[in-house]
mmCIF file of C-alpha atoms in Angstrom:
data_model
loop_
_atom_site.group_PDB
_atom_site.id
_atom_site.type_symbol
_atom_site.label_atom_id
_atom_site.label_comp_id
_atom_site.label_asym_id
_atom_site.label_seq_id
_atom_site.Cartn_x
_atom_site.Cartn_y
_atom_site.Cartn_z
ATOM 1 C CA MET A 1 -60.485 -129.548 -109.195
ATOM 2 C CA GLU A 2 -56.727 -130.115 -109.024
ATOM 3 C CA PHE A 3 -56.105 -128.858 -112.561
ATOM 4 C CA PHE A 4 -58.647 -126.058 -112.972
ATOM 5 C CA PHE A 5 -59.046 -124.793 -109.379
ATOM 6 C CA PRO A 6 -55.818 -125.679 -107.486
ATOM 7 C CA GLU A 7 -56.360 -123.109 -104.706
ATOM 8 C CA ILE A 8 -59.731 -124.559 -103.736
ATOM 9 C CA TYR A 9 -58.415 -128.090 -104.279
ATOM 10 C CA ARG A 10 -55.813 -127.460 -101.578
ATOM 11 C CA GLU A 11 -58.549 -126.417 -99.131
ATOM 12 C CA VAL A 12 -60.523 -129.658 -99.535
ATOM 13 C CA ASP A 13 -59.750 -132.746 -97.437
ATOM 14 C CA PHE A 14 -60.031 -135.434 -100.105
ATOM 15 C CA SER A 15 -58.719 -138.049 -97.660
ATOM 16 C CA THR A 16 -62.232 -138.157 -96.211
ATOM 17 C CA GLY A 17 -63.721 -138.761 -99.650
ATOM 18 C CA PHE A 18 -66.571 -136.850 -101.247
ATOM 19 C CA ARG A 19 -70.209 -137.449 -102.062
ATOM 20 C CA THR A 20 -71.663 -136.826 -105.509
ATOM 21 C CA LEU A 21 -75.055 -135.195 -105.126
ATOM 22 C CA ASN A 22 -75.994 -135.476 -108.774
ATOM 23 C CA PRO A 23 -76.750 -138.907 -110.300
ATOM 24 C CA GLU A 24 -74.135 -138.682 -113.081
ATOM 25 C CA LEU A 25 -71.849 -136.245 -114.848
ATOM 26 C CA ARG A 26 -74.100 -135.569 -117.809
ATOM 27 C CA GLY A 27 -77.420 -135.145 -116.053
ATOM 28 C CA GLY A 28 -76.641 -133.034 -113.024
ATOM 29 C CA LYS A 29 -78.643 -132.485 -109.870
ATOM 30 C CA VAL A 30 -82.170 -131.234 -110.527
ATOM 31 C CA VAL A 31 -82.609 -128.229 -108.275
ATOM 32 C CA ASP A 32 -86.190 -127.696 -109.386
ATOM 33 C CA SER A 33 -88.276 -128.360 -112.470
ATOM 34 C CA LEU A 34 -86.554 -125.589 -114.427
ATOM 35 C CA LYS A 35 -82.995 -125.276 -113.124
ATOM 36 C CA VAL A 36 -80.301 -127.922 -113.456
ATOM 37 C CA ALA A 37 -76.815 -127.565 -111.959
ATOM 38 C CA ASP A 38 -74.007 -129.376 -113.790
ATOM 39 C CA LEU A 39 -71.993 -130.887 -110.920
ATOM 40 C CA LEU A 40 -72.573 -130.959 -107.181
ATOM 41 C CA PHE A 41 -70.172 -132.503 -104.649
ATOM 42 C CA GLU A 42 -70.264 -132.579 -100.872
ATOM 43 C CA VAL A 43 -66.760 -132.297 -99.378
ATOM 44 C CA SER A 44 -64.972 -131.563 -96.082
ATOM 45 C CA LEU A 45 -62.379 -128.833 -95.599
ATOM 46 C CA LYS A 46 -58.859 -129.065 -94.154
ATOM 47 C CA ASN A 47 -59.230 -126.053 -91.863
ATOM 48 C CA GLY A 48 -59.512 -128.110 -88.691
ATOM 49 C CA GLU A 49 -63.249 -127.645 -88.430
ATOM 50 C CA GLU A 50 -65.793 -130.321 -89.135
ATOM 51 C CA ARG A 51 -67.131 -128.196 -91.917
ATOM 52 C CA ILE A 52 -68.907 -129.619 -94.937
ATOM 53 C CA ILE A 53 -69.483 -127.548 -98.070
ATOM 54 C CA ILE A 54 -71.073 -128.206 -101.432
ATOM 55 C CA VAL A 55 -68.960 -127.536 -104.528
ATOM 56 C CA HIS A 56 -71.017 -126.566 -107.578
ATOM 57 C CA VAL A 57 -69.181 -126.724 -110.925
ATOM 58 C CA GLU A 58 -70.842 -125.294 -114.024
ATOM 59 C CA VAL A 59 -69.481 -126.035 -117.530
ATOM 60 C CA GLN A 60 -70.626 -123.434 -120.069
ATOM 61 C CA GLY A 61 -70.012 -123.961 -123.785
ATOM 62 C CA TYR A 62 -71.382 -120.740 -125.290
ATOM 63 C CA PRO A 63 -71.639 -117.042 -124.359
ATOM 64 C CA GLN A 64 -74.831 -116.274 -122.444
ATOM 65 C CA LYS A 65 -75.921 -112.838 -121.306
ATOM 66 C CA GLU A 66 -77.642 -114.168 -118.177
ATOM 67 C CA PHE A 67 -74.900 -116.633 -117.188
ATOM 68 C CA ALA A 68 -73.838 -114.784 -114.009
ATOM 69 C CA LYS A 69 -77.454 -114.497 -112.887
ATOM 70 C CA ARG A 70 -77.920 -118.216 -113.566
ATOM 71 C CA MET A 71 -74.874 -118.984 -111.392
ATOM 72 C CA PHE A 72 -76.439 -116.910 -108.610
ATOM 73 C CA THR A 73 -79.774 -118.690 -109.047
ATOM 74 C CA TYR A 74 -78.100 -122.099 -108.816
ATOM 75 C CA TYR A 75 -76.194 -120.936 -105.745
ATOM 76 C CA TYR A 76 -79.179 -119.896 -103.668
ATOM 77 C CA ARG A 77 -81.302 -122.856 -104.776
ATOM 78 C CA VAL A 78 -78.564 -125.339 -103.824
ATOM 79 C CA LEU A 79 -78.025 -123.472 -100.547
ATOM 80 C CA ASP A 80 -81.743 -123.641 -99.797
ATOM 81 C CA SER A 81 -82.045 -127.303 -100.837
ATOM 82 C CA TYR A 82 -79.115 -128.662 -98.786
ATOM 83 C CA GLU A 83 -78.696 -125.998 -96.063
ATOM 84 C CA LYS A 84 -74.896 -126.126 -96.365
ATOM 85 C CA ASP A 85 -72.356 -123.538 -97.528
ATOM 86 C CA VAL A 86 -71.837 -123.591 -101.298
ATOM 87 C CA VAL A 87 -68.806 -122.788 -103.466
ATOM 88 C CA SER A 88 -69.702 -122.121 -107.111
ATOM 89 C CA LEU A 89 -67.088 -122.540 -109.881
ATOM 90 C CA ALA A 90 -67.342 -122.063 -113.652
ATOM 91 C CA VAL A 91 -65.469 -123.627 -116.591
ATOM 92 C CA LEU A 92 -66.003 -121.781 -119.883
ATOM 93 C CA THR A 93 -65.430 -123.775 -123.069
ATOM 94 C CA ASP A 94 -66.608 -121.194 -125.624
ATOM 95 C CA ARG A 95 -64.229 -119.404 -128.011
ATOM 96 C CA ASN A 96 -65.302 -115.800 -127.413
ATOM 97 C CA PRO A 97 -62.338 -113.980 -125.762
ATOM 98 C CA ASN A 98 -64.667 -111.232 -124.508
ATOM 99 C CA PHE A 99 -66.977 -113.553 -122.549
ATOM 100 C CA LYS A 100 -65.799 -114.142 -118.994
ATOM 101 C CA PRO A 101 -68.421 -113.298 -116.370
ATOM 102 C CA SER A 102 -67.169 -113.704 -112.812
ATOM 103 C CA LYS A 103 -69.788 -111.998 -110.668
ATOM 104 C CA TYR A 104 -73.475 -111.291 -110.291
ATOM 105 C CA GLU A 105 -74.467 -107.945 -108.809
ATOM 106 C CA PHE A 106 -77.729 -106.124 -108.225
ATOM 107 C CA ARG A 107 -78.154 -102.899 -106.308
ATOM 108 C CA LEU A 108 -80.876 -100.329 -105.675
ATOM 109 C CA ASP A 109 -80.508 -97.447 -103.248
ATOM 110 C CA GLY A 110 -79.150 -99.049 -100.049
ATOM 111 C CA PHE A 111 -79.760 -102.641 -101.203
ATOM 112 C CA ARG A 112 -76.972 -104.684 -102.791
ATOM 113 C CA VAL A 113 -76.412 -108.334 -103.732
ATOM 114 C CA LEU A 114 -72.929 -109.382 -104.917
ATOM 115 C CA MET A 115 -71.719 -112.877 -105.753
ATOM 116 C CA GLU A 116 -68.219 -113.435 -107.175
ATOM 117 C CA PHE A 117 -67.115 -116.845 -108.408
ATOM 118 C CA PRO A 118 -63.827 -118.327 -109.772
ATOM 119 C CA VAL A 119 -63.830 -118.794 -113.544
ATOM 120 C CA VAL A 120 -61.552 -120.855 -115.783
ATOM 121 C CA LYS A 121 -61.649 -120.250 -119.538
ATOM 122 C CA LEU A 122 -60.025 -122.898 -121.748
ATOM 123 C CA LEU A 123 -59.194 -120.292 -124.402
ATOM 124 C CA GLU A 124 -56.808 -118.580 -121.953
ATOM 125 C CA TYR A 125 -54.539 -121.647 -121.915
ATOM 126 C CA LYS A 126 -53.433 -120.687 -125.423
ATOM 127 C CA GLY A 127 -49.669 -120.163 -125.384
ATOM 128 C CA ARG A 128 -49.213 -122.691 -122.563
ATOM 129 C CA GLU A 129 -49.214 -125.770 -124.798
ATOM 130 C CA LYS A 130 -45.752 -126.953 -123.683
ATOM 131 C CA GLU A 131 -46.844 -126.771 -120.052
ATOM 132 C CA LEU A 132 -49.987 -128.768 -120.857
ATOM 133 C CA GLU A 133 -47.949 -131.423 -122.695
ATOM 134 C CA ARG A 134 -45.748 -131.938 -119.606
ATOM 135 C CA SER A 135 -48.657 -132.293 -117.189
ATOM 136 C CA GLU A 136 -49.785 -135.765 -116.084
ATOM 137 C CA ASN A 137 -53.284 -134.525 -115.305
ATOM 138 C CA PRO A 138 -55.723 -135.860 -117.958
ATOM 139 C CA PHE A 139 -57.545 -132.526 -118.010
ATOM 140 C CA ALA A 140 -54.361 -130.926 -119.348
ATOM 141 C CA LEU A 141 -54.607 -133.270 -122.345
ATOM 142 C CA ILE A 142 -58.275 -132.405 -122.786
ATOM 143 C CA THR A 143 -57.489 -128.685 -122.706
ATOM 144 C CA LEU A 144 -54.608 -129.133 -125.159
ATOM 145 C CA ALA A 145 -56.791 -131.058 -127.615
ATOM 146 C CA TRP A 146 -59.509 -128.406 -127.308
ATOM 147 C CA LEU A 147 -56.991 -125.654 -128.109
ATOM 148 C CA ARG A 148 -55.710 -127.508 -131.164
ATOM 149 C CA SER A 149 -59.097 -128.450 -132.512
ATOM 150 C CA GLY A 150 -60.021 -124.981 -133.833
ATOM 151 C CA LEU A 151 -63.408 -124.533 -135.438
ATOM 152 C CA GLU A 152 -63.163 -126.866 -138.446
ATOM 153 C CA VAL A 153 -65.108 -130.108 -138.082
ATOM 154 C CA ASP A 154 -62.328 -132.222 -139.625
ATOM 155 C CA ARG A 155 -59.764 -130.805 -137.205
ATOM 156 C CA ARG A 156 -62.064 -131.360 -134.218
ATOM 157 C CA LEU A 157 -62.577 -134.974 -135.304
ATOM 158 C CA GLU A 158 -58.824 -135.533 -135.685
ATOM 159 C CA GLU A 159 -57.989 -134.010 -132.284
ATOM 160 C CA LYS A 160 -60.843 -135.777 -130.497
ATOM 161 C CA GLU A 161 -59.684 -139.122 -131.873
ATOM 162 C CA ARG A 162 -56.094 -138.385 -130.821
ATOM 163 C CA LEU A 163 -57.275 -137.355 -127.368
ATOM 164 C CA PHE A 164 -59.345 -140.497 -126.876
ATOM 165 C CA LYS A 165 -56.282 -142.583 -127.756
ATOM 166 C CA GLU A 166 -54.091 -140.717 -125.253
ATOM 167 C CA ILE A 167 -56.712 -141.061 -122.519
ATOM 168 C CA ALA A 168 -57.102 -144.775 -123.302
ATOM 169 C CA LYS A 169 -53.325 -145.276 -122.969
ATOM 170 C CA LEU A 170 -53.301 -143.456 -119.634
ATOM 171 C CA TRP A 171 -56.241 -145.568 -118.468
ATOM 172 C CA LEU A 172 -54.470 -148.798 -119.342
ATOM 173 C CA ARG A 173 -51.090 -147.777 -117.906
ATOM 174 C CA ARG A 174 -52.391 -146.306 -114.652
ATOM 175 C CA GLY A 175 -55.052 -148.882 -113.930
ATOM 176 C CA TRP A 176 -57.951 -146.441 -113.756
ATOM 177 C CA ASN A 177 -61.354 -147.941 -113.132
ATOM 178 C CA LYS A 178 -64.016 -147.812 -115.835
ATOM 179 C CA GLU A 179 -66.055 -145.190 -113.961
ATOM 180 C CA LYS A 180 -63.177 -142.701 -114.049
ATOM 181 C CA LEU A 181 -62.683 -143.329 -117.762
ATOM 182 C CA ARG A 182 -66.431 -142.933 -118.395
ATOM 183 C CA LYS A 183 -66.526 -139.547 -116.672
ATOM 184 C CA LEU A 184 -63.519 -138.292 -118.630
ATOM 185 C CA VAL A 185 -65.158 -139.374 -121.895
ATOM 186 C CA ILE A 186 -68.372 -137.551 -120.943
ATOM 187 C CA PHE A 187 -66.411 -134.365 -120.192
ATOM 188 C CA ILE A 188 -64.570 -134.634 -123.527
ATOM 189 C CA ASP A 189 -67.893 -135.052 -125.315
ATOM 190 C CA ARG A 190 -69.194 -131.886 -123.723
ATOM 191 C CA VAL A 191 -66.237 -129.655 -124.627
ATOM 192 C CA MET A 192 -65.522 -131.135 -128.093
ATOM 193 C CA ARG A 193 -68.878 -131.641 -129.768
ATOM 194 C CA LEU A 194 -69.106 -133.173 -133.245
ATOM 195 C CA PRO A 195 -71.999 -133.768 -135.654
ATOM 196 C CA GLU A 196 -73.955 -136.885 -134.668
ATOM 197 C CA GLU A 197 -72.841 -139.063 -137.596
ATOM 198 C CA LEU A 198 -69.160 -138.302 -136.973
ATOM 199 C CA GLU A 199 -69.625 -139.046 -133.266
ATOM 200 C CA LYS A 200 -71.021 -142.496 -134.079
ATOM 201 C CA LYS A 201 -68.141 -143.315 -136.440
ATOM 202 C CA LEU A 202 -65.548 -142.098 -133.933
ATOM 203 C CA LYS A 203 -67.031 -144.088 -131.017
ATOM 204 C CA LEU A 204 -67.142 -147.276 -133.114
ATOM 205 C CA LYS A 205 -63.535 -146.823 -134.243
ATOM 206 C CA MET A 206 -62.346 -146.091 -130.705
ATOM 207 C CA ARG A 207 -64.056 -149.177 -129.254
ATOM 208 C CA GLU A 208 -62.096 -151.299 -131.733
ATOM 209 C CA GLU A 209 -58.771 -149.478 -131.138
ATOM 210 C CA VAL A 210 -59.021 -149.465 -127.345
ATOM 211 C CA SER A 211 -59.663 -153.173 -127.406
ATOM 212 C CA GLU A 212 -56.570 -153.698 -129.558
ATOM 213 C CA MET A 213 -54.432 -151.437 -127.344
ATOM 214 C CA ALA A 214 -55.520 -153.367 -124.264
ATOM 215 C CA ARG A 215 -54.407 -156.611 -125.904
ATOM 216 C CA MET A 216 -51.014 -155.162 -126.907
ATOM 217 C CA LEU A 217 -50.232 -153.392 -123.623
ATOM 218 C CA SER A 218 -51.452 -156.022 -121.170
ATOM 219 C CA PRO A 219 -48.128 -158.005 -121.105
ATOM 220 C CA LEU A 220 -46.241 -154.801 -120.170
ATOM 221 C CA PHE A 221 -48.252 -153.751 -117.120
#
C-alpha cells in the first residue's frame, strides 16, 4: 500500500491494525464458487469517523479483455458479502504497454454504471531505476528486479535469485518475522514466474544461501 498506492495509504489508520479477510496471500478470499479476489483487508480510516472499509487488491499478470468487468464483479460481490464500503485497487504485472484498464462502464438510454479504480503498472516504472534503488521499501526492489528481468528465462532466473538474496539480507538486518518474509516471497513468485524445474533449483539454492547468510550476519546484528 505504501509503495504502490501512497495516497490511499495516507488515508488508512494503520495504528489500529488491519484484518486479513482472505486466508493467505496466494489463495485469496472466495467470494463465490466462481470468483476469487486476490487480497482483501479490513481497515479503519483517519478521517475522524469510526469508518471501516475493505481494501481489495487485484494482481493481474496478463492482458485480459474483461479485466475491468471482473474488477466490478469483485467489487459488488465483496460489498454484498461484507456490507461495508470497498476500495478496489489493481497492480498490473504484464508487459503490454497498451493494457491499462482503469474503469468499468455500462450505459443504455438513461441508465449508467461507472466504476473507476486506481491502477499501478510495473512497466511504467521503467526509467525510474535510480529512484527504486534508493528506496528502502522491499516492493521497490521487487519492481526493479521485474524491470531488469526482461523476457528471457535465463535473465529472469538471474534477477529472481539476486532479488531473493537482497530480500533475505533485508529480512536478517531488519528483524522481520517469517510471515512477512513468506508473503514477500509469494508476491515475488507471482510477478516473476519461472518454469517449474528452474523454480525448484532456485528454491533449493536459496534455502542453502539464506542459511549461510544468517550464520555470517548474526554476530553483526
